[in-house]
Amino acid sequence: MTEMAECSDIRDRVYSFVIGECDIDTAAAIRNHIRGCPACAEELKRMRAVVRLTGKLEKINPSRDLCREVLAQARPPLFWLKVTGAAAAAAVLVVVFLYALVGLPGSVPAPEGEEMAESVEKPEEVEIAGNRQTAPERPLERKKRSAPAPDSEREALAQKESGDAEREASPRKEPVRKEDGSGKSLVDLPAPESEGPEKAAVKKPVPGPEKEKPAVIARVGSAVGEFKVKRKGGSDWLEGKALLSIMPGDTVETNALGKVRVDLDGGDYIYMNTNSRINFAAGDEGILVSVGRGEVYCEKESTEGELTVQTGFGEVRSAQGRFDVKMFGANQCLLQVLSGEVKCRESEKGHKGKHGELTRTWLRRGKRCDRGTRLRTKEGFRWAVKLQPERGDEAGKQAGKPGKQGKPGKHDPGVPPGAVPKPGDPRGPKPGDGVPGGKMGPGPSPMPPPPGGGGPGPGNGHGPGGKQGGKR
Amino acid sequence: MTELPGDNYLMGKVKSGDTAAFEELFRKYQHGVLNFFHKLCFSRTTAEDLTQEAFLRLWRARQGYRPDAGKFSTYLFQIAKNCWINYTHRRKRRAGAGKAAAAGYTEAISDTDPAGQAEGAELQRKLQEAISSLPDDLRIPFVLSRYEDLRYEEIGRVLSISPRTVERRVGDAAKLLAKRLIGK
């Protein structure tokens, strides 16, 4: 559109120019025209003001009920459960009747062996200092899942690597009998097979040198493809399964086909992309996730604590927000904040000997994308910061314009649209550049994309790169 | 990374009745769809109702989804747009266009989040008023572009119009908003 000289044509497209929806030629034509046309320059200012103002419109978050209601209605009807429930009740009645008919409690053959006994989910009776107590019933699962892994499997996985030799030696849980001097119940009731390790975390501490059960800090919510888990201190990788408990020190790794959603307490989520490896830890202020490689997308929506994502380049912390952290090998890390607020801190030691840097200040969706300053984009636009190792003195000098999700920056001929600048590429963004310049790599992101968008995916043209355009 | 289990993969599972995959999709897109509706009606209650309706329609119409026809998000926003159109028709039938608009405006003001009322309430009100005043054929593409970050091509697929038409409508919407928010 090189001959676009008419003011009316320019004004028709100036909004698209502002939001970065123009192609390079059109953008260049508009720029040239505006230099010599005060009226169109004024229109440009107005459109920028519109973008700025409309960006201040608040976004809302869905209520918890919404999810529940939608999913409840989408689930299969309950009539089948009712039918099967009635059948089960009838079966129980028949058994009771037969039992009464036979009369002798011992005449019914016991289930085979201990394994069967383990599988019975009923309150266990425990004798404590002469009193009989009934162990609490198995608590309901926090979230209903369509294909939950059997609890015994989960427990077995947890036990296998937890180094608890005692439990390994006797996988069946025996009632633990403890008492204090007063006969007061300080007893850690035997966790039924169904009881997750998280229960142990909330129990009253039992005095004595008893080994503390590791607290569950997260759970695998759902998974696509394969993933594996390495327990803290262990050397073997275990096959990952849905509802697997994650404890501090555990490492989760997805392969080229695997994606995992990890559910944190409070309704927060971490989505692991393919070929990712992350390690979990519990800090004073919340969950710590170390990204070894790959990509994680975090939804921290609860108000409790903070979620910290650590990389070799630095750490990203958020009390409430949705953000994506993606590692590009050893040389680049990309942070994309979709909503809320994150805080970044640069790494002191860098990554593999190279100094990586994150913006040092609080980041909020904003306009500026300069190094070391507050980042701010026009509200409603997504932005990204490409983080690269320090390369010379130019670092941070180039300020970038935040980009709208989904389109590589087309305005900037300095960075090829869609290209991830290589470490040696002098045109690439420097550390601290808030420049979402283009695609993030090959292939789309499987991370839950930003609403309506294709996600911070690499290579699908939807990288947090730049509908808004590249650097300015 | 290659496009592996993405939305199409999940929709494939949804087609076979997998509610977990549906939940996954819902969690991914609920914010976008909810805010799309919210920017159209500025009522949380209505937006949530419509979001629910859209996802349930998606669930019911899951067998009709064709992965080769375009991106999943486009398909979802098509459903959302249809839900909105049906909703506006219902409202018009019930109360008449003028009364409905007035009712909607009242609802919007009273249903705004407290945070918005506390700070910049006046600006929020002005913005809501300005966006609400846009006709639907300008407002929907503007909202999809401005708030849902959809490209013109994608919006064109959602609305069954050409990208150039989308550009023109979005531009017109921006001009109207400029007039209302900034003045002449």
XYZ file of C-alpha atoms in Angstrom:
656
model
C 0.000 0.000 0.000
C 2.703 2.379 -0.977
C 0.476 4.878 -2.689
C -1.806 5.399 0.171
C -1.763 9.122 0.334
C -5.302 10.042 0.848
C -5.906 11.282 4.339
C -9.180 9.406 4.526
C -7.451 6.136 3.734
C -4.842 6.870 6.318
C -7.422 7.675 8.943
C -9.302 4.492 8.191
C -6.246 2.506 9.012
C -4.617 4.507 11.690
C -6.230 2.474 14.449
C -4.949 -0.723 12.902
C -1.570 0.953 12.721
C -1.703 1.742 16.417
C -2.565 -1.798 17.435
C -0.031 -3.283 15.062
C -2.434 -4.897 12.643
C -0.927 -3.245 9.586
C 1.599 -4.922 7.438
C 5.027 -3.405 7.075
C 4.326 -1.523 3.862
C 1.128 0.010 5.146
C 2.779 0.954 8.394
C 5.614 2.615 6.524
C 3.181 4.496 4.324
C 1.223 5.690 7.310
C 4.376 6.767 9.089
C 5.542 8.726 6.070
C 2.207 10.364 5.602
C 1.872 11.337 9.202
C 5.208 13.096 9.189
C 3.867 15.597 6.765
C 0.231 15.743 7.754
C -0.615 17.355 11.082
C -4.280 16.405 10.817
C -3.507 12.726 10.471
C -0.900 13.007 13.194
C -3.639 14.360 15.389
C -5.824 11.410 14.446
C -2.985 9.108 15.398
C -2.824 10.727 18.804
C -6.547 10.290 19.222
C -6.382 6.625 18.325
C -3.539 6.111 20.734
C -5.629 7.779 23.393
C -8.509 5.450 22.575
C -6.279 2.435 22.938
C -4.937 3.774 26.193
C -8.348 4.585 27.596
C -10.083 1.423 26.527
C -7.239 -0.510 28.064
C -8.300 0.776 31.425
C -11.520 -1.128 31.292
C -11.465 -3.703 34.001
C -11.355 -7.378 33.403
C -13.298 -9.746 35.529
C -12.466 -13.197 36.771
C -14.910 -16.032 36.641
C -16.427 -17.096 39.878
C -15.793 -20.551 41.189
C -19.439 -21.392 40.756
C -19.244 -20.856 37.040
C -16.759 -23.633 36.554
C -18.670 -25.937 38.826
C -21.973 -25.293 37.161
C -20.703 -25.732 33.650
C -18.846 -28.900 34.449
C -21.745 -30.290 36.405
C -24.018 -29.831 33.444
C -21.528 -31.275 31.041
C -21.042 -34.448 33.010
C -23.064 -37.497 32.091
C -26.473 -37.730 33.695
C -26.646 -39.269 37.062
C -29.413 -41.704 36.313
C -26.888 -44.403 35.659
C -25.345 -43.809 39.031
C -28.776 -43.981 40.572
C -29.509 -47.237 38.844
C -26.227 -48.747 39.839
C -26.656 -47.370 43.329
C -30.024 -49.040 43.644
C -28.555 -52.262 42.384
C -25.753 -52.027 44.894
C -28.199 -51.393 47.687
C -30.211 -54.418 46.650
C -27.061 -56.507 46.560
C -26.145 -55.378 50.046
C -29.583 -56.314 51.288
C -29.271 -59.744 49.771
C -25.873 -60.242 51.355
C -27.158 -59.113 54.728
C -30.082 -61.404 54.393
C -27.886 -64.358 53.545
C -25.539 -63.413 56.317
C -28.383 -63.408 58.795
C -29.599 -66.681 57.396
C -26.299 -68.373 57.910
C -26.083 -66.729 61.253
C -22.473 -67.240 62.194
C -20.175 -64.314 61.907
C -17.228 -66.507 61.134
C -18.972 -68.535 58.553
C -18.477 -66.052 55.810
C -15.076 -66.622 54.333
C -12.729 -63.759 54.858
C -11.408 -61.908 51.906
C -8.266 -63.318 50.534
C -5.169 -62.213 52.281
C -4.005 -58.856 53.331
C -4.238 -57.315 49.969
C -7.938 -57.629 50.008
C -8.079 -56.311 53.498
C -6.176 -53.268 52.350
C -8.587 -52.521 49.660
C -11.540 -52.339 51.960
C -12.320 -48.729 52.494
C -13.843 -48.588 55.865
C -12.906 -46.897 59.039
C -10.319 -48.869 60.839
C -10.567 -49.513 64.468
C -7.622 -48.695 66.599
C -7.076 -49.527 70.154
C -5.486 -46.747 72.046
C -4.730 -47.010 75.694
C -7.658 -49.221 76.194
C -10.026 -47.114 74.174
C -11.260 -48.096 70.838
C -11.312 -45.395 68.298
C -12.433 -45.351 64.801
C -10.180 -43.829 62.277
C -11.744 -41.023 60.369
C -13.327 -41.874 57.145
C -11.421 -41.176 54.048
C -11.830 -37.566 53.172
C -13.386 -36.737 49.882
C -11.075 -35.867 47.103
C -10.519 -32.183 46.804
C -11.471 -32.236 43.203
C -13.351 -34.817 41.335
C -11.489 -36.122 38.378
C -12.726 -38.299 35.680
C -9.997 -40.856 35.856
C -8.385 -40.720 39.227
C -5.454 -42.944 39.829
C -6.087 -45.413 42.545
C -5.006 -44.031 45.824
C -2.985 -47.078 46.548
C -0.960 -46.469 43.430
C -0.410 -42.896 44.334
C 0.656 -43.855 47.785
C 2.892 -46.524 46.425
C 4.556 -44.016 44.155
C 4.999 -41.645 47.003
C 6.416 -44.311 49.195
C 8.712 -45.757 46.670
C 10.920 -42.750 46.544
C 10.340 -41.198 49.875
C 13.002 -43.335 51.415
C 10.773 -44.499 54.134
C 12.261 -47.880 54.653
C 9.904 -48.735 57.382
C 6.935 -48.307 55.199
C 8.591 -50.077 52.370
C 9.183 -53.047 54.557
C 5.560 -53.250 55.500
C 3.457 -51.656 52.869
C 0.299 -52.383 54.711
C -0.428 -49.730 57.191
C -0.727 -51.050 60.637
C -2.443 -49.082 63.289
C 0.063 -47.001 65.138
C -0.411 -47.214 68.791
C 0.923 -44.358 70.745
C 0.002 -42.787 73.923
C 1.317 -40.184 76.173
C 1.468 -40.441 79.836
C -1.981 -39.156 80.445
C -3.575 -41.484 78.027
C -4.553 -38.528 75.973
C -4.783 -39.295 72.361
C -1.767 -37.924 70.640
C -2.073 -40.622 68.186
C -1.457 -40.309 64.590
C -4.215 -42.560 63.507
C -3.188 -44.912 60.838
C -3.815 -43.379 57.563
C -6.087 -45.624 55.633
C -4.715 -46.522 52.296
C -6.907 -43.882 50.870
C -5.523 -41.123 52.956
C -3.183 -38.944 51.050
C 0.064 -37.737 52.447
C -1.413 -34.283 52.673
C -3.390 -35.439 55.614
C -0.195 -36.095 57.430
C 0.802 -32.544 56.895
C -2.125 -31.176 58.810
C -2.076 -33.609 61.643
C -0.935 -32.527 65.011
C 2.716 -33.220 65.422
C 3.437 -36.288 67.378
C 6.155 -35.810 69.921
C 9.150 -37.975 69.521
C 11.676 -38.723 66.888
C 9.129 -40.034 64.464
C 9.993 -39.245 60.926
C 7.849 -36.504 59.516
C 5.836 -37.322 56.503
C 6.542 -35.001 53.609
C 3.751 -32.561 52.994
C 1.964 -32.641 49.731
C 2.234 -29.262 48.099
C 0.557 -30.045 44.838
C -1.102 -32.722 42.850
C -1.093 -33.660 39.238
C -4.463 -32.530 38.057
C -4.497 -33.937 34.612
C -2.007 -34.981 32.057
C -1.796 -35.513 28.381
C 0.803 -37.882 27.079
C 3.558 -39.130 29.278
C 5.444 -37.617 32.101
C 7.592 -38.861 34.888
C 8.367 -37.934 38.420
C 11.494 -38.174 40.472
C 11.049 -38.046 44.181
C 13.310 -36.031 46.359
C 16.539 -37.843 46.996
C 15.604 -40.599 44.643
C 17.375 -41.493 41.486
C 14.707 -43.398 39.640
C 12.075 -41.826 37.525
C 8.572 -42.994 38.167
C 5.870 -43.046 35.622
C 3.568 -40.140 36.250
C -0.124 -40.543 36.769
C -3.049 -38.302 37.337
C -3.631 -37.269 40.921
C -0.088 -38.044 41.842
C 0.979 -36.157 44.915
C 3.857 -33.786 44.603
C 6.023 -33.099 47.573
C 8.817 -30.643 48.113
C 11.876 -31.683 46.205
C 10.024 -33.655 43.589
C 10.852 -33.173 39.957
C 8.366 -33.557 37.164
C 9.417 -33.989 33.598
C 7.355 -34.173 30.474
C 8.499 -35.675 27.245
C 7.829 -34.534 23.721
C 4.217 -35.625 23.986
C 3.459 -34.898 27.565
C 1.729 -32.006 29.176
C 0.769 -31.773 32.761
C -1.454 -29.605 34.813
C -0.392 -29.367 38.403
C -3.001 -28.259 40.876
C -1.807 -26.233 43.775
C -3.767 -25.593 46.898
C -6.149 -22.734 46.655
C -7.134 -23.433 43.099
C -3.905 -22.308 41.455
C -2.463 -24.127 38.520
C 0.821 -24.727 36.833
C 0.721 -26.049 33.311
C 3.814 -27.776 32.051
C 4.453 -27.810 28.380
C 6.106 -30.589 26.499
C 9.782 -31.268 27.066
C 9.744 -29.464 30.343
C 11.314 -30.214 33.627
C 10.437 -28.490 36.839
C 11.261 -28.994 40.433
C 8.935 -28.179 43.268
C 9.790 -26.763 46.620
C 7.942 -25.102 49.419
C 9.156 -21.735 50.533
C 8.108 -19.489 53.340
C 5.835 -17.504 51.125
C 4.464 -20.219 48.939
C 5.382 -22.700 46.296
C 8.703 -22.483 44.508
C 9.002 -23.943 41.071
C 12.359 -24.242 39.413
C 12.238 -24.541 35.680
C 15.071 -26.639 34.389
C 13.883 -26.511 30.862
C 10.762 -26.064 28.835
C 7.818 -23.901 29.607
C 5.420 -23.400 32.441
C 2.283 -21.368 32.466
C 1.096 -20.350 35.882
C -2.287 -19.262 37.056
C -1.945 -17.796 40.489
C -5.370 -16.579 41.309
C -5.760 -17.309 44.941
C -4.792 -14.598 47.328
C -2.808 -16.841 49.611
C 0.943 -16.729 49.438
C 3.022 -16.308 46.363
C 4.097 -18.489 43.540
C 7.713 -18.231 42.593
C 9.148 -19.547 39.383
C 12.899 -19.751 39.322
C 15.051 -20.024 36.278
C 18.726 -19.731 35.658
C 18.108 -16.183 34.601
C 16.300 -15.150 37.685
C 13.022 -15.619 39.356
C 9.507 -14.497 38.743
C 7.185 -14.090 41.638
C 3.513 -13.404 41.679
C 0.937 -13.056 44.370
C -1.836 -12.962 41.843
C -1.433 -13.213 38.147
C -1.150 -15.385 35.115
C 2.185 -15.665 33.475
C 4.245 -17.889 31.294
C 7.909 -18.645 31.627
C 9.648 -20.307 28.772
C 13.244 -21.358 28.561
C 14.968 -21.346 25.246
C 17.878 -23.575 25.957
C 20.584 -21.999 28.018
C 20.535 -18.624 26.405
C 17.088 -17.195 26.534
C 14.191 -17.036 28.829
C 10.918 -15.480 27.980
C 8.416 -14.180 30.409
C 4.935 -13.333 29.394
C 2.533 -11.806 31.823
C -1.051 -12.225 30.844
C -2.689 -10.660 33.817
C -2.044 -9.553 37.311
C 1.312 -8.594 38.570
C 4.627 -10.333 38.719
C 7.899 -9.423 40.269
C 11.143 -10.394 38.687
C 14.574 -10.644 40.114
C 17.633 -11.240 38.088
C 19.839 -14.131 38.765
C 23.023 -13.350 40.570
C 25.021 -16.108 39.099
C 23.513 -16.161 35.672
C 22.914 -19.215 33.638
C 25.672 -21.497 32.541
C 28.236 -18.862 33.143
C 26.432 -16.197 31.249
C 24.720 -13.377 32.890
C 21.044 -13.316 32.333
C 18.900 -10.536 33.449
C 15.346 -9.885 34.191
C 13.758 -6.571 34.681
C 14.313 -5.583 38.224
C 11.171 -3.805 39.091
C 7.641 -4.817 39.594
C 6.073 -5.606 36.315
C 2.561 -4.814 35.493
C 0.752 -4.724 32.258
C 1.855 -1.386 31.041
C 3.350 0.647 28.340
C 7.022 0.852 28.933
C 9.264 -1.984 28.096
C 12.541 -0.409 28.924
C 15.204 -2.085 30.890
C 15.088 -1.641 34.570
C 11.913 0.330 34.497
C 8.359 -0.426 35.167
C 6.754 -2.249 32.313
C 3.412 -1.071 31.238
C 1.443 -1.901 28.167
C -1.822 -0.678 27.060
C -4.277 -2.480 29.156
C -5.684 -5.503 27.555
C -2.610 -6.077 25.489
C -0.267 -8.815 26.278
C 3.366 -8.202 26.415
C 6.419 -10.221 26.779
C 9.937 -9.725 27.832
C 12.638 -11.570 26.093
C 15.497 -12.210 28.348
C 18.864 -12.899 26.978
C 22.320 -13.134 28.344
C 24.232 -9.929 28.565
C 25.831 -9.082 25.278
C 27.822 -5.973 25.187
C 27.001 -2.459 26.004
C 23.872 -2.212 24.007
C 21.982 -4.131 26.571
C 18.959 -2.390 27.712
C 19.364 0.557 25.437
C 16.658 -0.482 23.139
C 13.291 -0.007 24.550
C 10.570 -1.991 23.046
C 6.983 -1.599 22.495
C 4.843 -4.251 23.984
C 3.120 -6.326 21.506
C -0.298 -7.654 21.178
C -0.482 -11.335 21.270
C -0.552 -13.162 18.107
C 1.473 -11.287 15.614
C 5.117 -10.749 15.270
C 6.244 -7.222 15.279
C 5.996 -6.148 11.740
C 6.982 -2.588 12.106
C 10.486 -3.218 13.032
C 12.759 -4.269 10.284
C 15.529 -4.680 12.827
C 14.175 -7.898 14.141
C 12.792 -10.220 11.566
C 9.202 -10.966 12.329
C 8.858 -14.216 14.086
C 12.514 -14.716 14.615
C 13.955 -15.617 17.910
C 17.167 -13.719 17.898
C 20.121 -15.942 18.301
C 22.674 -15.224 20.940
C 25.045 -13.736 18.470
C 22.509 -11.688 16.648
C 23.172 -8.044 17.357
C 19.697 -7.125 16.265
C 18.040 -9.187 18.846
C 16.595 -7.808 22.009
C 18.972 -7.275 24.802
C 18.545 -8.226 28.369
C 15.788 -6.270 29.800
C 14.281 -5.455 26.513
C 10.631 -5.693 26.826
C 10.338 -6.454 23.254
C 8.028 -9.034 22.128
C 9.401 -9.149 18.751
C 7.869 -12.121 17.203
C 7.337 -15.773 17.342
C 8.838 -17.579 20.151
C 10.024 -20.572 18.396
C 8.815 -23.462 16.423
C 5.428 -24.792 17.093
C 2.463 -23.716 19.083
C 2.322 -23.583 22.752
C 0.280 -26.173 24.447
C 0.064 -24.030 27.460
C -3.348 -22.895 28.204
C -3.259 -19.916 26.045
C -4.391 -16.609 27.088
C -8.056 -16.408 26.724
C -9.038 -16.363 23.184
C -5.542 -16.449 21.985
C -3.304 -19.130 20.796
C -1.146 -19.051 23.823
C 2.353 -18.042 24.284
C 3.262 -20.664 21.916
C 6.357 -20.781 20.050
C 6.165 -20.534 16.417
C 2.513 -20.384 15.806
C 2.541 -16.726 15.255
C 0.890 -16.139 18.534
C 3.841 -15.615 20.617
C 3.694 -12.841 22.984
C 5.251 -11.046 20.350
C 3.626 -8.515 18.778
C 0.404 -7.669 17.376
C 1.351 -4.357 18.725
C 4.448 -4.436 16.764
C 8.019 -4.669 17.606
C 10.317 -2.147 19.026
C 9.905 1.435 18.463
C 7.679 -27.690 19.594
C 5.186 -29.307 17.365
C 1.487 -28.980 17.700
C 0.670 -31.896 19.798
C -2.095 -32.170 22.216
C -3.523 -28.766 21.624
C -7.065 -27.629 21.535
C -7.871 -29.884 18.629
C -6.559 -32.849 20.501
C -8.612 -31.915 23.528
C -11.671 -31.381 21.382
C -11.123 -34.815 19.930
C -11.323 -36.187 23.414
C -14.320 -34.007 24.186
C -16.046 -35.479 21.174
C -15.716 -38.870 22.713
C -17.311 -37.564 25.890
C -14.217 -36.859 27.921
C -15.292 -34.345 30.541
C -11.750 -33.894 31.804
C -10.693 -32.624 28.409
C -13.715 -30.370 28.389
C -12.727 -29.046 31.775
C -9.269 -28.372 30.414
C -10.677 -26.367 27.565
C -13.056 -24.580 29.836
C -10.291 -23.520 32.149
C -8.257 -22.300 29.244
C -10.917 -20.176 27.679
C -13.284 -19.201 30.437
C -11.545 -15.882 31.078
C -11.647 -14.922 27.447
C -15.241 -15.827 26.875
C -16.392 -14.304 30.138
C -14.665 -11.014 29.444
C -15.919 -11.003 25.885
C -19.465 -11.103 27.188
C -18.680 -8.687 29.957
C -17.435 -6.111 27.494
C -20.669 -6.482 25.594
C -23.099 -6.253 28.473
C -21.054 -5.016 31.463
C -22.943 -7.265 33.768
C -21.095 -10.002 35.568
C -24.219 -12.028 36.104
C -25.247 -11.894 32.485
C -21.703 -12.513 31.328
C -21.428 -15.593 33.495
C -24.776 -16.873 32.317
C -23.774 -16.401 28.732
C -20.389 -17.995 29.308
C -22.118 -20.973 30.785
C -24.470 -21.123 27.867
C -21.634 -20.885 25.370
C -19.657 -23.707 26.901
C -22.703 -25.888 27.241
C -23.458 -25.273 23.604
C -19.921 -26.237 22.828
C -20.416 -29.426 24.773
C -23.678 -30.235 23.078
C -22.324 -29.425 19.661
C -19.037 -31.180 20.200
C -19.717 -33.738 17.508
C -19.985 -30.993 14.945
C -16.525 -29.620 15.550
C -14.148 -29.994 12.657
C -10.509 -29.402 13.482
C -9.669 -28.617 9.882
C -12.145 -25.765 9.766
C -9.996 -23.408 11.800
C -8.708 -22.706 15.208
C -10.640 -23.847 18.203
C -10.721 -20.350 19.664
C -12.404 -19.127 16.510
C -15.000 -21.849 16.800
C -15.591 -21.023 20.436
C -15.995 -17.321 19.782
C -18.404 -18.117 16.988
C -20.516 -19.933 19.515
C -20.116 -17.047 21.948
C -21.137 -14.550 19.307
C -24.231 -16.603 18.510
C -25.095 -16.762 22.182
C -24.835 -13.010 22.368
C -27.011 -12.497 19.323
C -29.644 -14.830 20.712
C -29.484 -13.054 24.017
C -30.002 -9.639 22.448
C -32.921 -10.988 20.434
C -34.490 -12.393 23.558
C -34.072 -9.084 25.307
C -35.508 -7.166 22.441
C -38.502 -9.445 22.360
C -39.045 -9.032 26.045
C -38.571 -5.376 26.600
C -38.024 -3.573 23.368
C -34.702 -2.296 22.265
C -34.728 1.051 24.008
C -35.880 -0.233 27.360
C -33.493 -3.125 27.184
C -30.573 -0.859 26.516
C -31.550 1.308 29.435
C -31.999 -1.728 31.638
C -28.679 -3.077 30.539
C -26.997 0.175 31.342
C -28.511 0.273 34.797
C -27.527 -3.311 35.346
C -24.033 -2.570 34.244
C -23.570 0.255 36.642
C -25.011 -1.569 39.595
C -23.203 -4.776 38.827
C -19.744 -3.336 38.505
C -17.080 -4.693 40.769
C -16.476 -2.681 43.919
C -12.855 -2.154 42.980
C -13.948 -0.352 39.888
C -16.296 1.797 41.888
C -13.589 2.749 44.290
C -11.009 3.935 41.843
C -11.703 5.381 38.506
C -15.371 4.636 38.746
C -16.144 7.622 36.643
C -13.767 6.494 33.938
C -15.168 2.986 34.076
C -18.641 4.353 33.715
C -17.636 6.488 30.785
C -15.921 3.583 29.090
C -18.826 1.278 29.662
C -21.191 3.879 28.362
C -19.086 4.524 25.298
C -18.616 0.865 24.429
C -22.236 0.047 25.175
C -23.301 2.749 22.792
C -21.575 1.100 19.863
C -23.788 -0.919 17.588
C -23.230 -4.654 17.793
C -21.674 -4.924 14.365
C -18.924 -2.550 15.465
C -18.731 -3.521 19.075
C -18.196 -7.244 18.629
C -15.213 -6.942 16.304
C -13.799 -4.157 18.443
C -14.066 -6.222 21.618
C -12.608 -9.288 19.961
C -9.710 -7.270 18.655
C -9.072 -5.028 21.604
C -9.753 -7.339 24.498
C -9.476 -10.850 23.174
C -6.454 -10.190 20.989
C -7.898 -11.900 17.986
C -6.380 -11.037 14.650
C -8.518 -9.514 11.955
C -8.459 -12.778 10.035
C -9.722 -14.667 13.057
C -12.400 -12.112 13.759
C -13.402 -12.355 10.133
C -13.886 -16.083 10.537
C -15.869 -15.591 13.724
C -18.171 -13.061 12.121
C -18.095 -14.488 8.611
C -16.803 -11.275 7.107
C -13.573 -10.356 5.403
C -10.558 -9.111 7.341
C -10.799 -5.814 5.497
C -14.363 -5.396 6.722
C -13.216 -6.218 10.203
C -10.542 -3.560 9.937
C -13.042 -1.014 8.772
C -15.512 -1.844 11.520
C -12.881 -1.820 14.216
C -11.614 1.490 12.892
C -15.111 2.935 12.864
C -15.656 1.736 16.407
C -12.428 3.388 17.484
C -13.446 6.638 15.843
C -16.794 6.605 17.599
C -15.128 5.849 20.881
C -12.675 8.666 20.318
C -15.539 11.011 19.739
C -17.308 9.914 22.898
C -14.303 9.620 25.143
C -12.114 12.440 23.931
C -14.493 14.638 22.100
C -14.143 16.351 18.810
